[in-house]
Amino acid sequence: MPPDVPPDEVAGLLRDTARLGPYFEIGTGPAGDDGWRPFPGDAAPLAALTADHAERLGAGERRVAASLLFQGLAARLWSPVVAAAARGIVPDLSGLRWRGAPGEPIAFRLAEPRGRRVGDAARAADLIFPMVVDDRLRPLRETMLTFVSLADGLLWGNAASALAGGLNVGPPDPARRAIAADLLGRPPLAGTWAPGPGGFRRRNCCLYYRVPGGGLCGDCGLRERDDRSET
């Protein structure tokens, strides 16, 4: 369906959601040619960011840095879209562009913000899922697999964790939670997690524990094993 929300209304909503934090930011307006490219685009910028992440983290394995980069990019997709949808508008990401270089923050932008009005969580999830998973995360996965080896279970676990983690930012929001719950029940996200402390425990690991001094994330699938060993 074509977008039905005026651009200025979508832009205003995205400015509001950005106040939740940096992972909720999608800029709007003309991007120019200053390093902005379609997302996910070519492999070279992603490979360069992966190498930079590996150096900064002190991780000897490139797949560790690639896993964390994928999860961070997934969070930047899910967080603003779900937050906006909870307020009745799903932004259209078809024109999404991004900018990121070693040593610089990653940024997303929509030159012509558009969106669809939604009245409930199920309708919002119906629009969000193909737009984020099929049109953004699957191409991102395919592009990153050209320069690093990552298991599908790990990547979709990262995507699910990024979605669930966004709910921990900002005040409790039943509408955001309802949309996320619907999305998390759909393959390939379904099956990568189970109920746990805080409502979400992934069944696998993002490899952060392999970063020197990293330890285990709060939703890590390895944590259950540790919990059992302490009882």
PDB file of C-alpha atoms in Angstrom:
ATOM      1  CA  MET A   1       0.000   0.000   0.000  1.00  0.00           C
ATOM      2  CA  PRO A   2       1.215   3.535  -0.685  1.00  0.00           C
ATOM      3  CA  PRO A   3       2.153   5.731   2.294  1.00  0.00           C
ATOM      4  CA  ASP A   4      -0.690   7.873   3.601  1.00  0.00           C
ATOM      5  CA  VAL A   5       0.987  10.157   6.165  1.00  0.00           C
ATOM      6  CA  PRO A   6       2.324  13.617   5.199  1.00  0.00           C
ATOM      7  CA  PRO A   7       6.146  13.829   5.233  1.00  0.00           C
ATOM      8  CA  ASP A   8       6.241  16.591   7.838  1.00  0.00           C
ATOM      9  CA  GLU A   9       4.172  14.486  10.249  1.00  0.00           C
ATOM     10  CA  VAL A  10       6.490  11.495   9.842  1.00  0.00           C
ATOM     11  CA  ALA A  11       9.560  13.712  10.249  1.00  0.00           C
ATOM     12  CA  GLY A  12       8.144  15.205  13.439  1.00  0.00           C
ATOM     13  CA  LEU A  13       7.405  11.779  14.883  1.00  0.00           C
ATOM     14  CA  LEU A  14      10.923  10.561  14.087  1.00  0.00           C
ATOM     15  CA  ARG A  15      12.360  13.602  15.861  1.00  0.00           C
ATOM     16  CA  ASP A  16      10.285  12.678  18.900  1.00  0.00           C
ATOM     17  CA  THR A  17      11.333   9.024  18.922  1.00  0.00           C
ATOM     18  CA  ALA A  18      14.995  10.044  18.559  1.00  0.00           C
ATOM     19  CA  ARG A  19      14.790  11.567  22.032  1.00  0.00           C
ATOM     20  CA  LEU A  20      14.778   8.032  23.443  1.00  0.00           C
ATOM     21  CA  GLY A  21      18.432   7.593  22.495  1.00  0.00           C
ATOM     22  CA  PRO A  22      20.939   7.252  19.648  1.00  0.00           C
ATOM     23  CA  TYR A  23      19.609   3.871  18.524  1.00  0.00           C
ATOM     24  CA  PHE A  24      16.230   5.498  17.914  1.00  0.00           C
ATOM     25  CA  GLU A  25      17.530   8.171  15.541  1.00  0.00           C
ATOM     26  CA  ILE A  26      16.628   8.391  11.867  1.00  0.00           C
ATOM     27  CA  GLY A  27      17.386  11.793  10.400  1.00  0.00           C
ATOM     28  CA  THR A  28      15.174  13.309   7.737  1.00  0.00           C
ATOM     29  CA  GLY A  29      15.638  15.668   4.811  1.00  0.00           C
ATOM     30  CA  PRO A  30      18.081  15.738   1.869  1.00  0.00           C
ATOM     31  CA  ALA A  31      21.227  13.740   2.603  1.00  0.00           C
ATOM     32  CA  GLY A  32      23.501  15.128  -0.117  1.00  0.00           C
ATOM     33  CA  ASP A  33      26.504  13.119  -1.259  1.00  0.00           C
ATOM     34  CA  ASP A  34      28.599  13.324   1.903  1.00  0.00           C
ATOM     35  CA  GLY A  35      29.150   9.619   2.442  1.00  0.00           C
ATOM     36  CA  TRP A  36      25.482   8.625   2.429  1.00  0.00           C
ATOM     37  CA  ARG A  37      24.660   5.349   0.659  1.00  0.00           C
ATOM     38  CA  PRO A  38      21.699   2.966   0.349  1.00  0.00           C
ATOM     39  CA  PHE A  39      21.367   0.493   3.212  1.00  0.00           C
ATOM     40  CA  PRO A  40      22.925  -2.029   3.377  1.00  0.00           C
ATOM     41  CA  GLY A  41      24.651  -1.325   0.055  1.00  0.00           C
ATOM     42  CA  ASP A  42      28.109  -2.599  -0.856  1.00  0.00           C
ATOM     43  CA  ALA A  43      30.198  -4.884   1.317  1.00  0.00           C
ATOM     44  CA  ALA A  44      33.286  -2.652   1.495  1.00  0.00           C
ATOM     45  CA  PRO A  45      32.005  -0.133   4.088  1.00  0.00           C
ATOM     46  CA  LEU A  46      30.638  -2.935   6.262  1.00  0.00           C
ATOM     47  CA  ALA A  47      33.921  -4.850   6.042  1.00  0.00           C
ATOM     48  CA  ALA A  48      35.832  -1.695   7.019  1.00  0.00           C
ATOM     49  CA  LEU A  49      33.553  -1.122  10.005  1.00  0.00           C
ATOM     50  CA  THR A  50      33.934  -4.754  11.050  1.00  0.00           C
ATOM     51  CA  ALA A  51      37.726  -4.432  10.983  1.00  0.00           C
ATOM     52  CA  ASP A  52      37.525  -1.192  12.971  1.00  0.00           C
ATOM     53  CA  HIS A  53      35.197  -2.781  15.533  1.00  0.00           C
ATOM     54  CA  ALA A  54      37.565  -5.737  15.905  1.00  0.00           C
ATOM     55  CA  GLU A  55      40.510  -3.422  16.577  1.00  0.00           C
ATOM     56  CA  ARG A  56      38.612  -1.268  19.066  1.00  0.00           C
ATOM     57  CA  LEU A  57      37.245  -4.288  20.923  1.00  0.00           C
ATOM     58  CA  GLY A  58      40.576  -6.105  20.953  1.00  0.00           C
ATOM     59  CA  ALA A  59      38.794  -9.100  19.476  1.00  0.00           C
ATOM     60  CA  GLY A  60      41.080 -11.403  17.533  1.00  0.00           C
ATOM     61  CA  GLU A  61      38.192 -12.973  15.626  1.00  0.00           C
ATOM     62  CA  ARG A  62      36.565 -10.882  12.933  1.00  0.00           C
ATOM     63  CA  ARG A  63      33.311 -12.797  13.329  1.00  0.00           C
ATOM     64  CA  VAL A  64      32.930 -11.428  16.868  1.00  0.00           C
ATOM     65  CA  ALA A  65      33.065  -7.843  15.634  1.00  0.00           C
ATOM     66  CA  ALA A  66      30.792  -8.666  12.680  1.00  0.00           C
ATOM     67  CA  SER A  67      28.214 -10.229  14.997  1.00  0.00           C
ATOM     68  CA  LEU A  68      28.128  -7.157  17.235  1.00  0.00           C
ATOM     69  CA  LEU A  69      27.953  -4.822  14.229  1.00  0.00           C
ATOM     70  CA  PHE A  70      24.983  -6.761  12.819  1.00  0.00           C
ATOM     71  CA  GLN A  71      23.211  -6.577  16.165  1.00  0.00           C
ATOM     72  CA  GLY A  72      23.849  -2.847  16.479  1.00  0.00           C
ATOM     73  CA  LEU A  73      22.533  -2.163  12.989  1.00  0.00           C
ATOM     74  CA  ALA A  74      19.464  -4.302  13.688  1.00  0.00           C
ATOM     75  CA  ALA A  75      18.794  -2.253  16.822  1.00  0.00           C
ATOM     76  CA  ARG A  76      18.995   0.970  14.796  1.00  0.00           C
ATOM     77  CA  LEU A  77      16.362  -0.426  12.430  1.00  0.00           C
ATOM     78  CA  TRP A  78      13.940  -1.893  14.957  1.00  0.00           C
ATOM     79  CA  SER A  79      14.037   0.756  17.663  1.00  0.00           C
ATOM     80  CA  PRO A  80      12.767   3.881  15.857  1.00  0.00           C
ATOM     81  CA  VAL A  81      10.300   1.972  13.693  1.00  0.00           C
ATOM     82  CA  VAL A  82       8.669   0.134  16.605  1.00  0.00           C
ATOM     83  CA  ALA A  83       8.604   3.298  18.733  1.00  0.00           C
ATOM     84  CA  ALA A  84       6.940   5.255  15.924  1.00  0.00           C
ATOM     85  CA  ALA A  85       4.491   2.429  15.198  1.00  0.00           C
ATOM     86  CA  ALA A  86       3.469   2.422  18.864  1.00  0.00           C
ATOM     87  CA  ARG A  87       2.300   5.984  18.253  1.00  0.00           C
ATOM     88  CA  GLY A  88       0.264   5.001  15.209  1.00  0.00           C
ATOM     89  CA  ILE A  89       2.614   5.477  12.239  1.00  0.00           C
ATOM     90  CA  VAL A  90       4.978   2.963  10.604  1.00  0.00           C
ATOM     91  CA  PRO A  91       7.771   4.860   8.809  1.00  0.00           C
ATOM     92  CA  ASP A  92       8.566   3.667   5.290  1.00  0.00           C
ATOM     93  CA  LEU A  93      12.225   2.575   5.088  1.00  0.00           C
ATOM     94  CA  SER A  94      12.292   2.061   1.316  1.00  0.00           C
ATOM     95  CA  GLY A  95      14.521   5.105   0.816  1.00  0.00           C
ATOM     96  CA  LEU A  96      16.746   4.497   3.847  1.00  0.00           C
ATOM     97  CA  ARG A  97      20.351   5.629   3.546  1.00  0.00           C
ATOM     98  CA  TRP A  98      23.191   5.251   5.996  1.00  0.00           C
ATOM     99  CA  ARG A  99      26.617   6.617   6.759  1.00  0.00           C
ATOM    100  CA  GLY A 100      29.344   4.970   8.755  1.00  0.00           C
ATOM    101  CA  ALA A 101      33.129   4.939   8.592  1.00  0.00           C
ATOM    102  CA  PRO A 102      35.826   3.751  10.994  1.00  0.00           C
ATOM    103  CA  GLY A 103      35.970   6.114  13.948  1.00  0.00           C
ATOM    104  CA  GLU A 104      32.667   7.820  13.086  1.00  0.00           C
ATOM    105  CA  PRO A 105      29.150   7.226  14.458  1.00  0.00           C
ATOM    106  CA  ILE A 106      26.694   5.278  12.333  1.00  0.00           C
ATOM    107  CA  ALA A 107      23.698   7.305  11.141  1.00  0.00           C
ATOM    108  CA  PHE A 108      20.495   6.565   9.227  1.00  0.00           C
ATOM    109  CA  ARG A 109      18.504   9.033   7.141  1.00  0.00           C
ATOM    110  CA  LEU A 110      15.304   9.283   5.102  1.00  0.00           C
ATOM    111  CA  ALA A 111      15.411  12.047   2.516  1.00  0.00           C
ATOM    112  CA  GLU A 112      11.638  11.889   1.973  1.00  0.00           C
ATOM    113  CA  PRO A 113      10.000  10.520   5.132  1.00  0.00           C
ATOM    114  CA  ARG A 114       6.750   8.676   4.484  1.00  0.00           C
ATOM    115  CA  GLY A 115       4.594   6.321   6.506  1.00  0.00           C
ATOM    116  CA  ARG A 116       1.411   4.339   7.019  1.00  0.00           C
ATOM    117  CA  ARG A 117      -1.119   4.784   9.799  1.00  0.00           C
ATOM    118  CA  VAL A 118      -1.828   1.700  11.886  1.00  0.00           C
ATOM    119  CA  GLY A 119      -4.494   1.026  14.477  1.00  0.00           C
ATOM    120  CA  ASP A 120      -3.204  -2.047  16.313  1.00  0.00           C
ATOM    121  CA  ALA A 121      -0.102  -4.099  17.042  1.00  0.00           C
ATOM    122  CA  ALA A 122      -0.889  -6.866  14.547  1.00  0.00           C
ATOM    123  CA  ARG A 123      -1.273  -4.433  11.657  1.00  0.00           C
ATOM    124  CA  ALA A 124       1.912  -2.627  12.662  1.00  0.00           C
ATOM    125  CA  ALA A 125       3.834  -5.921  12.783  1.00  0.00           C
ATOM    126  CA  ASP A 126       2.452  -6.933   9.378  1.00  0.00           C
ATOM    127  CA  LEU A 127       4.019  -3.798   7.879  1.00  0.00           C
ATOM    128  CA  ILE A 128       7.231  -3.768   9.919  1.00  0.00           C
ATOM    129  CA  PHE A 129       8.288  -7.398   9.549  1.00  0.00           C
ATOM    130  CA  PRO A 130       8.810  -7.593   5.772  1.00  0.00           C
ATOM    131  CA  MET A 131      10.238  -4.074   5.676  1.00  0.00           C
ATOM    132  CA  VAL A 132      12.888  -4.733   8.337  1.00  0.00           C
ATOM    133  CA  VAL A 133      13.550  -8.475   8.070  1.00  0.00           C
ATOM    134  CA  ASP A 134      13.119  -9.158   4.360  1.00  0.00           C
ATOM    135  CA  ASP A 135      14.144  -5.805   2.879  1.00  0.00           C
ATOM    136  CA  ARG A 136      16.928  -4.811   5.298  1.00  0.00           C
ATOM    137  CA  LEU A 137      18.237  -7.570   7.566  1.00  0.00           C
ATOM    138  CA  ARG A 138      18.302 -10.376   4.995  1.00  0.00           C
ATOM    139  CA  PRO A 139      20.297  -8.250   2.501  1.00  0.00           C
ATOM    140  CA  LEU A 140      22.562  -7.146   5.373  1.00  0.00           C
ATOM    141  CA  ARG A 141      23.145 -10.788   6.291  1.00  0.00           C
ATOM    142  CA  GLU A 142      23.906 -11.752   2.685  1.00  0.00           C
ATOM    143  CA  THR A 143      26.318  -8.835   2.263  1.00  0.00           C
ATOM    144  CA  MET A 144      28.209  -9.531   5.479  1.00  0.00           C
ATOM    145  CA  LEU A 145      28.515 -13.225   4.642  1.00  0.00           C
ATOM    146  CA  THR A 146      30.656 -12.247   1.642  1.00  0.00           C
ATOM    147  CA  PHE A 147      33.511 -11.334   3.984  1.00  0.00           C
ATOM    148  CA  VAL A 148      32.866 -13.210   7.247  1.00  0.00           C
ATOM    149  CA  SER A 149      31.308 -16.506   8.355  1.00  0.00           C
ATOM    150  CA  LEU A 150      28.399 -16.227  10.796  1.00  0.00           C
ATOM    151  CA  ALA A 151      25.791 -18.848  11.688  1.00  0.00           C
ATOM    152  CA  ASP A 152      22.181 -18.064  10.827  1.00  0.00           C
ATOM    153  CA  GLY A 153      21.028 -18.894  14.339  1.00  0.00           C
ATOM    154  CA  LEU A 154      23.449 -16.358  15.760  1.00  0.00           C
ATOM    155  CA  LEU A 155      22.383 -13.615  13.327  1.00  0.00           C
ATOM    156  CA  TRP A 156      18.651 -14.070  13.868  1.00  0.00           C
ATOM    157  CA  GLY A 157      19.255 -14.368  17.590  1.00  0.00           C
ATOM    158  CA  ASN A 158      21.035 -11.025  17.355  1.00  0.00           C
ATOM    159  CA  ALA A 159      18.078  -9.540  15.488  1.00  0.00           C
ATOM    160  CA  ALA A 160      15.652 -10.815  18.127  1.00  0.00           C
ATOM    161  CA  SER A 161      17.860  -9.561  20.958  1.00  0.00           C
ATOM    162  CA  ALA A 162      18.131  -6.143  19.325  1.00  0.00           C
ATOM    163  CA  LEU A 163      14.345  -5.941  19.064  1.00  0.00           C
ATOM    164  CA  ALA A 164      13.733  -7.031  22.654  1.00  0.00           C
ATOM    165  CA  GLY A 165      16.521  -4.845  23.993  1.00  0.00           C
ATOM    166  CA  GLY A 166      14.935  -1.710  22.560  1.00  0.00           C
ATOM    167  CA  LEU A 167      12.047  -2.171  24.986  1.00  0.00           C
ATOM    168  CA  ASN A 168      14.425  -1.509  27.884  1.00  0.00           C
ATOM    169  CA  VAL A 169      15.046   2.055  26.702  1.00  0.00           C
ATOM    170  CA  GLY A 170      12.630   4.763  27.733  1.00  0.00           C
ATOM    171  CA  PRO A 171       9.505   4.464  29.865  1.00  0.00           C
ATOM    172  CA  PRO A 172       7.452   1.242  29.796  1.00  0.00           C
ATOM    173  CA  ASP A 173       5.211   1.259  26.748  1.00  0.00           C
ATOM    174  CA  PRO A 174       2.552  -1.452  26.354  1.00  0.00           C
ATOM    175  CA  ALA A 175       2.082  -0.586  22.668  1.00  0.00           C
ATOM    176  CA  ARG A 176       5.791  -1.043  21.893  1.00  0.00           C
ATOM    177  CA  ARG A 177       5.824  -4.293  23.849  1.00  0.00           C
ATOM    178  CA  ALA A 178       2.781  -5.658  21.996  1.00  0.00           C
ATOM    179  CA  ILE A 179       4.316  -4.924  18.588  1.00  0.00           C
ATOM    180  CA  ALA A 180       7.647  -6.479  19.588  1.00  0.00           C
ATOM    181  CA  ALA A 181       5.910  -9.587  20.963  1.00  0.00           C
ATOM    182  CA  ASP A 182       4.133 -10.107  17.642  1.00  0.00           C
ATOM    183  CA  LEU A 183       7.358  -9.665  15.685  1.00  0.00           C
ATOM    184  CA  LEU A 184       9.303 -12.020  17.960  1.00  0.00           C
ATOM    185  CA  GLY A 185       6.764 -14.756  17.280  1.00  0.00           C
ATOM    186  CA  ARG A 186       7.523 -14.816  13.551  1.00  0.00           C
ATOM    187  CA  PRO A 187      10.261 -16.903  11.871  1.00  0.00           C
ATOM    188  CA  PRO A 188      13.199 -16.512  11.657  1.00  0.00           C
ATOM    189  CA  LEU A 189      13.049 -14.690  15.027  1.00  0.00           C
ATOM    190  CA  ALA A 190      10.753 -17.281  16.618  1.00  0.00           C
ATOM    191  CA  GLY A 191      12.776 -20.131  18.069  1.00  0.00           C
ATOM    192  CA  THR A 192      15.849 -17.991  18.775  1.00  0.00           C
ATOM    193  CA  TRP A 193      14.642 -17.039  22.252  1.00  0.00           C
ATOM    194  CA  ALA A 194      12.576 -18.199  25.214  1.00  0.00           C
ATOM    195  CA  PRO A 195      10.924 -16.482  28.181  1.00  0.00           C
ATOM    196  CA  GLY A 196      13.425 -15.668  30.900  1.00  0.00           C
ATOM    197  CA  PRO A 197      14.314 -13.053  33.502  1.00  0.00           C
ATOM    198  CA  GLY A 198      13.085  -9.745  32.161  1.00  0.00           C
ATOM    199  CA  GLY A 199      10.848 -11.615  29.705  1.00  0.00           C
ATOM    200  CA  PHE A 200      13.498 -12.570  27.133  1.00  0.00           C
ATOM    201  CA  ARG A 201      16.390 -15.041  27.082  1.00  0.00           C
ATOM    202  CA  ARG A 202      18.020 -15.865  23.778  1.00  0.00           C
ATOM    203  CA  ARG A 203      18.876 -19.476  22.960  1.00  0.00           C
ATOM    204  CA  ASN A 204      22.323 -18.655  21.602  1.00  0.00           C
ATOM    205  CA  CYS A 205      25.087 -16.094  22.054  1.00  0.00           C
ATOM    206  CA  CYS A 206      26.231 -12.993  20.148  1.00  0.00           C
ATOM    207  CA  LEU A 207      29.900 -13.866  20.955  1.00  0.00           C
ATOM    208  CA  TYR A 208      30.396 -10.794  23.153  1.00  0.00           C
ATOM    209  CA  TYR A 209      31.910 -13.070  25.789  1.00  0.00           C
ATOM    210  CA  ARG A 210      34.893 -13.495  23.428  1.00  0.00           C
ATOM    211  CA  VAL A 211      35.707  -9.783  23.729  1.00  0.00           C
ATOM    212  CA  PRO A 212      38.447  -9.333  26.357  1.00  0.00           C
ATOM    213  CA  GLY A 213      36.612  -8.511  29.581  1.00  0.00           C
ATOM    214  CA  GLY A 214      33.233  -8.787  27.849  1.00  0.00           C
ATOM    215  CA  GLY A 215      31.470 -11.348  30.016  1.00  0.00           C
ATOM    216  CA  LEU A 216      27.893 -12.412  29.307  1.00  0.00           C
ATOM    217  CA  CYS A 217      25.030 -10.164  28.209  1.00  0.00           C
ATOM    218  CA  GLY A 218      21.885 -10.085  30.334  1.00  0.00           C
ATOM    219  CA  ASP A 219      19.875 -12.128  27.824  1.00  0.00           C
ATOM    220  CA  CYS A 220      22.671 -14.520  26.798  1.00  0.00           C
ATOM    221  CA  GLY A 221      21.787 -18.157  26.192  1.00  0.00           C
ATOM    222  CA  LEU A 222      24.999 -19.173  27.970  1.00  0.00           C
ATOM    223  CA  ARG A 223      23.812 -17.492  31.176  1.00  0.00           C
ATOM    224  CA  GLU A 224      21.264 -20.244  31.850  1.00  0.00           C
ATOM    225  CA  ARG A 225      24.111 -22.759  31.844  1.00  0.00           C
ATOM    226  CA  ASP A 226      25.995 -20.610  34.370  1.00  0.00           C
ATOM    227  CA  ASP A 227      22.876 -20.248  36.517  1.00  0.00           C
ATOM    228  CA  ARG A 228      22.440 -24.027  36.653  1.00  0.00           C
ATOM    229  CA  SER A 229      26.081 -24.530  37.642  1.00  0.00           C
ATOM    230  CA  GLU A 230      25.621 -22.223  40.621  1.00  0.00           C
ATOM    231  CA  THR A 231      22.639 -24.134  42.042  1.00  0.00           C
TER     232      THR A 231
END
